CSV table of C-alpha atoms in Angstrom, one decimal:
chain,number,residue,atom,x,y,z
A,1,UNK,CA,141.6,51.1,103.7
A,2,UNK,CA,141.5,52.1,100.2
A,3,UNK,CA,142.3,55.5,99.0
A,4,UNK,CA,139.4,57.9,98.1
A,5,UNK,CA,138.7,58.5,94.9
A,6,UNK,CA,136.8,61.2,92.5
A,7,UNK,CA,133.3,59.4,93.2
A,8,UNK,CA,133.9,58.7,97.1
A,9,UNK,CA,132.9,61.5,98.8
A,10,UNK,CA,135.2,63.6,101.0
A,11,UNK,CA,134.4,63.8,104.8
A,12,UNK,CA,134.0,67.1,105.8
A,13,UNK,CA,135.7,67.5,109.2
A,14,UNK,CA,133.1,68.7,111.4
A,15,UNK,CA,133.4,71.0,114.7
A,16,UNK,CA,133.4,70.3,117.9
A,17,UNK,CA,130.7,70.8,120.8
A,18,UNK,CA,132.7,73.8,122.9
A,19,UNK,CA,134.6,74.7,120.5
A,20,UNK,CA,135.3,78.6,120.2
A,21,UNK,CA,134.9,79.9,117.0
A,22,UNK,CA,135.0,83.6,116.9
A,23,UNK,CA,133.2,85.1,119.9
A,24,UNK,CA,130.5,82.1,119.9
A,25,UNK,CA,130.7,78.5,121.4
A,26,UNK,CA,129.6,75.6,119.3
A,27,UNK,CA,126.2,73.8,120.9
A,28,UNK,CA,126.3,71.5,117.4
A,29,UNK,CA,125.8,70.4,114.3
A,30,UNK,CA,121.8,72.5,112.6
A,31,UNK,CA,122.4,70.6,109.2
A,32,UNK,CA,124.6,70.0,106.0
A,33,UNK,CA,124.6,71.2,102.7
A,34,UNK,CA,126.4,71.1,99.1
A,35,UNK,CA,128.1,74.1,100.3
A,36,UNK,CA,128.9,73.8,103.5
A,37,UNK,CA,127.8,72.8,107.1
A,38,UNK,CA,125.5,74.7,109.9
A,39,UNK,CA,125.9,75.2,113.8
A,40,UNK,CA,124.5,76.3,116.6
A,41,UNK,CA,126.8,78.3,118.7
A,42,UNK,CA,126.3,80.3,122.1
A,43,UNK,CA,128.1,83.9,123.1
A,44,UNK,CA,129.7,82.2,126.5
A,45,UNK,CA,129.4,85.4,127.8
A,46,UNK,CA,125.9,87.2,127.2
A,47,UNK,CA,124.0,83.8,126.1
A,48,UNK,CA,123.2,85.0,122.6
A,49,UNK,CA,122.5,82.5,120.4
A,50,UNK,CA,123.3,82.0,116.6
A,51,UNK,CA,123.8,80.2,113.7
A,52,UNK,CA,127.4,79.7,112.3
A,53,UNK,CA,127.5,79.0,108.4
A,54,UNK,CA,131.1,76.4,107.6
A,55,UNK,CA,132.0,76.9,104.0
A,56,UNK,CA,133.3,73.5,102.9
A,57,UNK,CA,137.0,72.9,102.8
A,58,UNK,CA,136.8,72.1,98.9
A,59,UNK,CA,135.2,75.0,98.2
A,60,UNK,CA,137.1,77.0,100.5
A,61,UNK,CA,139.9,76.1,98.1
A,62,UNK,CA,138.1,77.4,95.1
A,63,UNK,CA,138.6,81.6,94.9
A,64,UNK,CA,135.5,81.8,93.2
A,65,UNK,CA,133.2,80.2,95.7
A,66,UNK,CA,135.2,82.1,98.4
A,67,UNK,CA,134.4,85.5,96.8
A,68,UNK,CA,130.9,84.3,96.1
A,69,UNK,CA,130.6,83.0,99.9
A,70,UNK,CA,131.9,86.8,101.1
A,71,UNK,CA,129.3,88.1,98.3
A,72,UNK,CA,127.0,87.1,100.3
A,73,UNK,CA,127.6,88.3,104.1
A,74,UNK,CA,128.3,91.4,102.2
A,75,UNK,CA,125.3,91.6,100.3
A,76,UNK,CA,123.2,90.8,103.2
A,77,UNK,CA,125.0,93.6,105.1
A,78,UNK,CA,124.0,96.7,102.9
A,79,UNK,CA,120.2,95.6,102.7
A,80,UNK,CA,119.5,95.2,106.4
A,81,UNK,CA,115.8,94.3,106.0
A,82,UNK,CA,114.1,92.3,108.7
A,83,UNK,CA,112.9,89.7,106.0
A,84,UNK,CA,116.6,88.9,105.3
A,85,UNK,CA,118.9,87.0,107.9
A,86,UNK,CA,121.0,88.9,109.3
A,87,UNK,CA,124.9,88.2,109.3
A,88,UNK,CA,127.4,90.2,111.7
A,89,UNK,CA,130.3,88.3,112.1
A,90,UNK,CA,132.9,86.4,109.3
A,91,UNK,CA,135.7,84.8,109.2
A,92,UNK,CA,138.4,82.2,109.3
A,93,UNK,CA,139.1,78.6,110.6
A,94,UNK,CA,142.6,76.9,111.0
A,95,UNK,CA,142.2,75.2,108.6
A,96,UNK,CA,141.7,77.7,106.2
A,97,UNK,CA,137.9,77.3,105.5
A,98,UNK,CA,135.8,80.1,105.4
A,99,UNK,CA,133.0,80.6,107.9
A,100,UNK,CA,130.3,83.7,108.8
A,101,UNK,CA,127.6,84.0,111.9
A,102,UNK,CA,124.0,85.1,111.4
A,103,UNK,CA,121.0,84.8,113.2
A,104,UNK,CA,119.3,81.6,114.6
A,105,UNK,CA,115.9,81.2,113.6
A,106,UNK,CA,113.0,78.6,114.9
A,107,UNK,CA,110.6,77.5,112.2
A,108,UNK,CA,111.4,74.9,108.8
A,109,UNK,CA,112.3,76.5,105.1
A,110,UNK,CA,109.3,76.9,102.7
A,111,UNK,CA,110.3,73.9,100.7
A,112,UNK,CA,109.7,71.7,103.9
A,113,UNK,CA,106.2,72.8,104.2
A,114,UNK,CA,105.4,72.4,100.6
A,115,UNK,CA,106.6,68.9,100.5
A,116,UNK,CA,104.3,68.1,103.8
A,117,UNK,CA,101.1,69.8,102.9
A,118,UNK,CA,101.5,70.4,98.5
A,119,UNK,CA,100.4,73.9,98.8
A,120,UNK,CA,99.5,76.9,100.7
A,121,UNK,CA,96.1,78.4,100.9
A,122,UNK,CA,95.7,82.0,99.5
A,123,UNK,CA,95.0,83.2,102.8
A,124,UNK,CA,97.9,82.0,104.2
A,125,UNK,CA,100.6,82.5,101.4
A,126,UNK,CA,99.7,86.0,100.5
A,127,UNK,CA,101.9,87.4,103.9
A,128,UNK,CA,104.6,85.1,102.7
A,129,UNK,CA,104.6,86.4,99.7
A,130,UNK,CA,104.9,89.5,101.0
A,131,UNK,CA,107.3,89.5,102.8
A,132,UNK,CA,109.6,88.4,100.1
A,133,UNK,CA,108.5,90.9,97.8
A,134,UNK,CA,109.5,93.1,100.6
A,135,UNK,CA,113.0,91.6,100.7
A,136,UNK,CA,113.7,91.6,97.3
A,137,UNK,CA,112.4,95.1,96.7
A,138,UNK,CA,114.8,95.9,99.6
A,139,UNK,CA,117.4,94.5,97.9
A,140,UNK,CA,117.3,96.0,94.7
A,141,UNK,CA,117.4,99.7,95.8
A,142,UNK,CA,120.7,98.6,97.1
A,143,UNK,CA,121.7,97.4,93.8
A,144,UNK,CA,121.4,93.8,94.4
A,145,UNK,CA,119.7,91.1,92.3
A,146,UNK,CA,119.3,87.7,94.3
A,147,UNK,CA,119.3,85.6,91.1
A,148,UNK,CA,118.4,82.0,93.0
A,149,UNK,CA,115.3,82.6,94.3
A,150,UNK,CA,113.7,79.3,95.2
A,151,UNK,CA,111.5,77.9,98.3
A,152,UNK,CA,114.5,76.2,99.6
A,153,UNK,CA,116.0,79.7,100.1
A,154,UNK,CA,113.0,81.0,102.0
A,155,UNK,CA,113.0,80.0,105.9
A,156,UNK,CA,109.6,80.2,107.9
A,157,UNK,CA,110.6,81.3,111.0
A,158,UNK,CA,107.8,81.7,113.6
A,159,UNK,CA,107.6,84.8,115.8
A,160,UNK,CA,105.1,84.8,119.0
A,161,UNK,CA,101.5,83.7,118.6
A,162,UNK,CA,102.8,81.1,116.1
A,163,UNK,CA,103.1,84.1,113.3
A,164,UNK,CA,105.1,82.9,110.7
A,165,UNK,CA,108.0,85.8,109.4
A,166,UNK,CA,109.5,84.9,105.9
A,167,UNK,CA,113.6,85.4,105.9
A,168,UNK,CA,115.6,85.4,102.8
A,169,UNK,CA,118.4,83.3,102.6
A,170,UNK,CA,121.7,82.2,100.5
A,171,UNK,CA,122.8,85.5,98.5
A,172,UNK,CA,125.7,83.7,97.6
A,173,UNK,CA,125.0,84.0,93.6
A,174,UNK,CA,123.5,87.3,94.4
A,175,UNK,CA,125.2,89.9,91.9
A,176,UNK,CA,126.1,93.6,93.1
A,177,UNK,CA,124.6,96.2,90.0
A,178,UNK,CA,126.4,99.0,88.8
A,179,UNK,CA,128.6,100.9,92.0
A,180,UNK,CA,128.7,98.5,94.4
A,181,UNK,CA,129.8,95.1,91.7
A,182,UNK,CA,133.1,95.7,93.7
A,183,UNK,CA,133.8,92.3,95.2
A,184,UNK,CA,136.1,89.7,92.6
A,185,UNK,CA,133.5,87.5,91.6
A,186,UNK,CA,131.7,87.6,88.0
A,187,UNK,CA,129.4,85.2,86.5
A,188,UNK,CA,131.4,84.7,83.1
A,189,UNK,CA,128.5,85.7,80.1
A,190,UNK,CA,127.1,82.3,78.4
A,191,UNK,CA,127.3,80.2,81.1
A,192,UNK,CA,123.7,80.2,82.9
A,193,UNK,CA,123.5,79.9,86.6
A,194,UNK,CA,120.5,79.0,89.4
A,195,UNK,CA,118.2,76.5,89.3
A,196,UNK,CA,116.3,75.7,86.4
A,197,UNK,CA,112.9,75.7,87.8
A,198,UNK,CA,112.9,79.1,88.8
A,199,UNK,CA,115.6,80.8,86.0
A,200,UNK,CA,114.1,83.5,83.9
A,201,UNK,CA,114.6,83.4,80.2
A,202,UNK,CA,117.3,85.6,80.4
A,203,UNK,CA,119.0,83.4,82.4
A,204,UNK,CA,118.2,80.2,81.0
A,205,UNK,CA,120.3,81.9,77.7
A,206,UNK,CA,123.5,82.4,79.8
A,207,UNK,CA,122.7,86.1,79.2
A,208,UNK,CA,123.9,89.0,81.8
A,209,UNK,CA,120.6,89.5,84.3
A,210,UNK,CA,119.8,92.1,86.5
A,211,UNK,CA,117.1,92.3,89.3
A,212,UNK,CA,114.0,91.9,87.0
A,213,UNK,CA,115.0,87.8,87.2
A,214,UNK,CA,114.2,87.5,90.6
A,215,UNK,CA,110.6,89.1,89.6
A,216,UNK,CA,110.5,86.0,87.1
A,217,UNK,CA,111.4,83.9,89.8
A,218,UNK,CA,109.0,85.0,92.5
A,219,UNK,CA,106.3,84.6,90.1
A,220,UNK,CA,107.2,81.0,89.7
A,221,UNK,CA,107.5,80.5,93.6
A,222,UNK,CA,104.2,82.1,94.3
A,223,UNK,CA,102.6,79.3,91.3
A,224,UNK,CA,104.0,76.6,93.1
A,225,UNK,CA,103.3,78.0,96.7
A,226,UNK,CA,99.3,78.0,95.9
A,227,UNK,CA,99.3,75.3,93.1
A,228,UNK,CA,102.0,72.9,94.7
A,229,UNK,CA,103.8,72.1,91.3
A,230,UNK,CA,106.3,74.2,89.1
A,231,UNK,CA,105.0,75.9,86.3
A,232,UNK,CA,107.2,75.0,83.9
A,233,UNK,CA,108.6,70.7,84.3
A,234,UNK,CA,110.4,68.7,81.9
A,235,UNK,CA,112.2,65.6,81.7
A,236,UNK,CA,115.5,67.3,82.5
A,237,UNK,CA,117.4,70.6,83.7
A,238,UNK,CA,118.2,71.2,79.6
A,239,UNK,CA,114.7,70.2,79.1
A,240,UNK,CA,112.8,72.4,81.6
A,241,UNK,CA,116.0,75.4,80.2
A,242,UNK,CA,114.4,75.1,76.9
A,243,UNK,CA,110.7,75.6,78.1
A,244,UNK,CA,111.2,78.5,80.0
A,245,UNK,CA,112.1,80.8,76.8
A,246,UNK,CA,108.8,79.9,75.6
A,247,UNK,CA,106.4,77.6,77.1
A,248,UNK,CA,103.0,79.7,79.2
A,249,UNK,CA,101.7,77.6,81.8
A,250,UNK,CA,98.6,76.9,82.4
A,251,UNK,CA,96.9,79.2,84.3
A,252,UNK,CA,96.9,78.9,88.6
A,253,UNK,CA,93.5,78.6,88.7
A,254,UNK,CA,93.0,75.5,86.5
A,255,UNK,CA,94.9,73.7,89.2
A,256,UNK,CA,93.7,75.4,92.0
A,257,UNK,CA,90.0,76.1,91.1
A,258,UNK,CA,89.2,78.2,94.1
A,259,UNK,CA,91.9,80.7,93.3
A,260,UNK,CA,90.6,83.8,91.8
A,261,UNK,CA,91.4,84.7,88.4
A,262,UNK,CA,93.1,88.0,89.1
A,263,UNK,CA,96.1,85.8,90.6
A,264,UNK,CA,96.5,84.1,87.3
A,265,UNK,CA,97.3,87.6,86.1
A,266,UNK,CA,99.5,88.8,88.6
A,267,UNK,CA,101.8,85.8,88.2
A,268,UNK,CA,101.6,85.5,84.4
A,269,UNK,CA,102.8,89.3,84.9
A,270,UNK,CA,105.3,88.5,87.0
A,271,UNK,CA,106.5,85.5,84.4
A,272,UNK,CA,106.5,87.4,81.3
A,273,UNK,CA,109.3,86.3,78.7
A,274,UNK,CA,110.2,89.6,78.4
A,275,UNK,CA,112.1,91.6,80.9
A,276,UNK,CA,111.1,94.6,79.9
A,277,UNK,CA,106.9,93.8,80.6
A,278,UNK,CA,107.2,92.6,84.1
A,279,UNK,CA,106.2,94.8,87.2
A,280,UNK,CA,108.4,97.8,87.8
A,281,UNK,CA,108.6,96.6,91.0
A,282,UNK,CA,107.3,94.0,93.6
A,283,UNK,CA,105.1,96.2,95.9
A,284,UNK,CA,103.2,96.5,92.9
A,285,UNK,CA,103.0,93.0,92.0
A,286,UNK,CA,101.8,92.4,95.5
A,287,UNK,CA,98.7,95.1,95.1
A,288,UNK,CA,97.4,93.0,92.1
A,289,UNK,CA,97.9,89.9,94.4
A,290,UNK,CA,95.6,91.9,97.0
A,291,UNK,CA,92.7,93.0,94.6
A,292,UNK,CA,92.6,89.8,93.3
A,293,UNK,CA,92.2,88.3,96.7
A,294,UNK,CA,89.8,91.5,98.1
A,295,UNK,CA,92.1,92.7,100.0
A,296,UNK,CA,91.7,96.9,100.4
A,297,UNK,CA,92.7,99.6,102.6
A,298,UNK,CA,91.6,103.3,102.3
A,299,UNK,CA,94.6,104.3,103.6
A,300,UNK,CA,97.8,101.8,103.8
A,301,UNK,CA,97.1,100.6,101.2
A,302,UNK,CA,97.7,96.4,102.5
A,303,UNK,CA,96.3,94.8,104.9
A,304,UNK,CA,97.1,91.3,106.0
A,305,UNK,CA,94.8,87.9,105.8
A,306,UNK,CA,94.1,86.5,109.4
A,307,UNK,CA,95.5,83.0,109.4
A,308,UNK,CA,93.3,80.5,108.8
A,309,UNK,CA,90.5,82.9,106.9
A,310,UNK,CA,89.1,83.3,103.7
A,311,UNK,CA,89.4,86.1,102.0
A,312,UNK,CA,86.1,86.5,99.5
A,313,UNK,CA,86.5,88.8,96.1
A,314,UNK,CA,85.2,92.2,96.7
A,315,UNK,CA,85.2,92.5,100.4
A,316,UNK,CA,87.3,94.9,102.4
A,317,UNK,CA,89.3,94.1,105.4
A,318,UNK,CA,89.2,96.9,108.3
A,319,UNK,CA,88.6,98.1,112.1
A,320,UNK,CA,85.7,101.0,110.8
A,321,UNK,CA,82.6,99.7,109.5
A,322,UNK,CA,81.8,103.0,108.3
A,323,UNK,CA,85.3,103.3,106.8
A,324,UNK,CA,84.8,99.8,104.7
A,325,UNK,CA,81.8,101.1,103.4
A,326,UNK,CA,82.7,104.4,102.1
A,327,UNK,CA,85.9,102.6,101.3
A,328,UNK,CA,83.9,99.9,99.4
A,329,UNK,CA,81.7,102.5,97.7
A,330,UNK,CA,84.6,103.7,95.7
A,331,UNK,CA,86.0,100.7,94.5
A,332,UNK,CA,82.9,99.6,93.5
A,333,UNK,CA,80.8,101.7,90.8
A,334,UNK,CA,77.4,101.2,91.5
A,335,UNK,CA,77.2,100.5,95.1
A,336,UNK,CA,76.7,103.1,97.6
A,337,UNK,CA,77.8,103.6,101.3
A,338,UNK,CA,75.1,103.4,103.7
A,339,UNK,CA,73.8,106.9,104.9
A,340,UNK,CA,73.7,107.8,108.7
A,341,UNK,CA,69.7,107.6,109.8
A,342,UNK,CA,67.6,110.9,109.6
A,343,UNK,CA,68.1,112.9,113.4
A,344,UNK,CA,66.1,116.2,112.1
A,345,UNK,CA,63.1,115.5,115.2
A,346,UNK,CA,66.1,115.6,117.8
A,347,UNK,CA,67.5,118.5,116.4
A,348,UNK,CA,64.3,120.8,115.8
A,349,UNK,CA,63.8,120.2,119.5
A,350,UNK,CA,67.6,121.1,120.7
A,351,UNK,CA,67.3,124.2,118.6
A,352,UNK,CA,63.3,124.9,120.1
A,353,UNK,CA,64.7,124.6,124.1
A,354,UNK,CA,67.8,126.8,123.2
A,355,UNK,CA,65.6,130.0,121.7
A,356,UNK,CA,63.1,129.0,125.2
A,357,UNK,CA,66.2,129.5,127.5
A,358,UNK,CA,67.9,132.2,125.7
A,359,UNK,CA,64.5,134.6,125.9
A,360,UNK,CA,64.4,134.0,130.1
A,361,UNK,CA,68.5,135.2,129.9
A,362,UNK,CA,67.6,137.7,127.8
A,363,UNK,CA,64.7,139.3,129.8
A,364,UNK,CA,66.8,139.1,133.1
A,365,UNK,CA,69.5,142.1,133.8
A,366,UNK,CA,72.9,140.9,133.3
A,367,UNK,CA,75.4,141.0,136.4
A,368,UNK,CA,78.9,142.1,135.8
A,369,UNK,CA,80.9,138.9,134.4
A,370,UNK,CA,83.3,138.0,136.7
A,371,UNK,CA,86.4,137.2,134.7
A,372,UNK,CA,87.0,132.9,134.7
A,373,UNK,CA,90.5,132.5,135.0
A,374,UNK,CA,91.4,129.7,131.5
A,375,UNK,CA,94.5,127.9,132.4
A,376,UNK,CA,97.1,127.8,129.5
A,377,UNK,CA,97.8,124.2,128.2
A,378,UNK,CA,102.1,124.0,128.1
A,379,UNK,CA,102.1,121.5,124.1
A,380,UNK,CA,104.2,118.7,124.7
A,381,UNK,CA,106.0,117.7,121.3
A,382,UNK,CA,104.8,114.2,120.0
A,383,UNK,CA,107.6,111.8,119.6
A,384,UNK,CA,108.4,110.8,116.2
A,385,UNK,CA,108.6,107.2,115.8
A,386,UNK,CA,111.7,105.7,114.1
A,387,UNK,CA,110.2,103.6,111.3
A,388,UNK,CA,110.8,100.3,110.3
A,389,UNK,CA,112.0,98.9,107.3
C-alpha cells in the first residue's frame, strides 16, 4: 500500500454504533462535511435524542479552527432563539478531536429544496424568511454577526401538521462585537472570508464587517429563494468578488414575473453597496416584504401566508371581517369601510314600549323594595404568560 500523500485524502476515523460519547450513545453516521462529521446519538437513559457534531481530526489540529469550532457552541449559547439550533453539551474525544451536541431535527436544509424545485413561491418563502430575519435579528442584540449566511446554513425542519420551522446553523465564522469578542479567534483584516455568492461588499474587500453583512446576505438568499439563481454569478469566486462591489442585479421580478414589485425594493434595500443605507434592522426589512405581498395586521403587525395560498396585493389577512375592513380603509386612501345597516325602526319602537310600560309602573303605588342580596365576585388574578422569543 502506498503512503498517502498531499492530494489523497485522509480517512477520517469514524465512530462507532454504541459508542458513549458524553452522556449520549451513538445510533450512526447523519452525514459528512469539509469540517467535520454528524451523528445520531441516544441519552441511554431518558431516550432523548440528538445530533453530535465531530470536528475533523485535521482541523482539530489547527487552533484556529478549534477556537472558531468553540465560537460557535458559544455563540449559539448566548442567543437562545428557537430559529437557531440549539447546542448544550461540548467536548472532547480520545483522540483529541473536538466535538459538541445539539438538537436533532427532521426535515432537509434549504439548499436541498432549492436544487429539487429551483424556487419557492412567495407564499411559501415569506415564513422562511422570517424566521431567519428573526434569528439574525436575535443574534445581533447579542452582539453577534453570523457572516456566512447561505441556504446550505438554513435547515427546514418540519414541526406537526407538516409546518416547516427555519433553524440557523454553522456560527462557526460568526464574529462576537464589541464586549463579548472574548474567545481567541480573529479574522486577520485583508483577508476576506464566506462564500462569495452571498459576501457583502465589505467583505468581498477583506474589510472588518459587522452585523449589517448578514443583511447583505439575507437579501441575496431571499433573491435566490423566489427567483432560484444568485444575484450576482461569474465565471469564478474572484470573478463573482469583483461584481459584488458594484454590479445591481436585475430586478426579482424580471425573473420571476408574478412577484410584485415592492419585493424588488425590499431586496435591492437589503443589497445596497453601502452599509450604511441598508435596513436598521431585519424586522423592518420583513414589513416591506409584507406590504409588498398584502400582508397587514391592525394590530401585530405580521401575519403569516397559509401554505399553499396566494397572497393578492392590497388584501388583508384576518379572523374579523369588520376588523379587515376598517383595517383596509386606512391603508387605503380612498376606500371606505362598509357602514353597519340603518336599525332606527327597531329602536323608535324599543324606546315607544319602554315610555308604554313605564306610565303603568308609574300609575301603580310602589311597595317597599325588598332589599336583593348582590353576591360579591372574589377577582382572580390573570396569569401572565411567559413570552416567547
Amino acid at each position: 500500500m502506498s503512503a498517502p500523500t498531499a492530494e489523497t485524502p485522509v480517512t477520517e476515523p469514524e465512530l462507532d454504533v454504541g459508542q458513549l460519547i458524553g452522556e449520549y450513545q451513538i445510533d450512526g453516521k447523519i452525514g459528512q462535511g469539509g469540517f467535520g462529521t454528524v451523528y445520531k446519538a441516544t441519552h441511554p437513559l431518558i431516550g432523548k435524542q440528538a445530533a453530535i457534531k465531530v470536528l475533523a481530526r485535521r482541523f482539530s489540529a489547527d487552533p484556529e479552527m478549534v477556537s472558531r469550532f468553540i465560537a460557535e457552541a458559544r455563540a449559539v449559547n448566548q442567543i437562545r432563539n428557537r430559529y437557531i439550533i440549539d447546542i448544550f453539551l461540548f467536548g472532547q474525544l480520545g483522540d483529541g478531536r473536538h466535538y459538541y451536541v445539539m438538537e436533532l431535527l427532521d426535515g432537509e436544509p434549504l439548499d436541498v429544496r432549492l436544487e429539487r424545485e429551483g424556487h419557492v413561491p412567495l407564499a411559501d418563502a415569506l415564513p422562511i424568511l422570517r424566521g431567519i430575519g428573526k434569528a439574525l435579528d436575535a443574534a445581533h442584540a447579542k452582539g453577534i454577526a453570523h457572516r456566512d449566511l447561505k441556504p446550505e446554513n438554513v435547515f427546514l425542519s418540519r414541526g406537526e401538521d407538516d409546518e416547516v420551522w427555519p433553524k440557523l446553523l454553522d456560527f462557526g465564522i460568526a464574529k462576537l462585537m464589541g464586549e463579548l469578542d472574548t474567545n481567541k479567534h480573529k479574522t486577520r483584516t485583508g483577508i476576506p472570508i464566506g462564500t462569495p455568492y452571498y459576501m457583502s461588499p465589505e467583505q468581498c474587500r477583506g474589510k472588518d464587517v459587522d452585523h449589517r453583512t448578514d443583511y447583505y446576505a439575507f437579501g441575496v438568499v431571499a433573491y435566490q429563494l423566489l427567483t432560484g439563481v444568485h444575484p450576482i454569478d461569474g465565471d469564478d469566486y474572484m470573478d463573482i468578488m469583483m461584481k459584488q462591489l458594484s454590479f445591481e442585479p436585475p430586478p426579482p421580478s424580471t425573473i420571476i414575473g408574478e412577484l410584485p414589485a415592492g419585493i424588488d425594493d425590499a431586496i435591492a434595500w437589503l443589497m445596497k453597496k453601502d452599509r450604511d443605507a441598508r435596513p436598521p434592522n431585519l424586522a423592518t426589512a420583513m414589513r416591506r416584504f409584507d406590504e409588498a405581498a398584502g400582508i397587514r395586521a391592525p394590530h401585530s403587525g405580521v401575519v403569516d401566508v397559509p401554505r399553499g395560498a396566494t397572497p393578492v396585493p392590497g388584501s388583508l389577512t384576518t379572523t374579523s371581517q369588520g376588523g379587515a375592513a376598517t383595517a383596509l380603509a386606512q391603508t387605503q386612501p380612498g376606500l371606505e369601510a362598509e357602514k353597519p345597516k340603518r336599525r332606527w325602526p327597531l329602536v323608535a319602537g324599543a324606546v315607544a314600549i319602554a315610555v308604554a310600560v313605564a306610565i303603568v309602573v308609574l300609575g301603580r303605588p310602589s311597595p317597599t323594595p325588598t332589599p336583593i342580596p348582590i353576591p360579591i365576585a372574589t377577582a382572580t388574578p390573570i396569569p401572565t404568560a411567559t413570552p416567547t422569543p
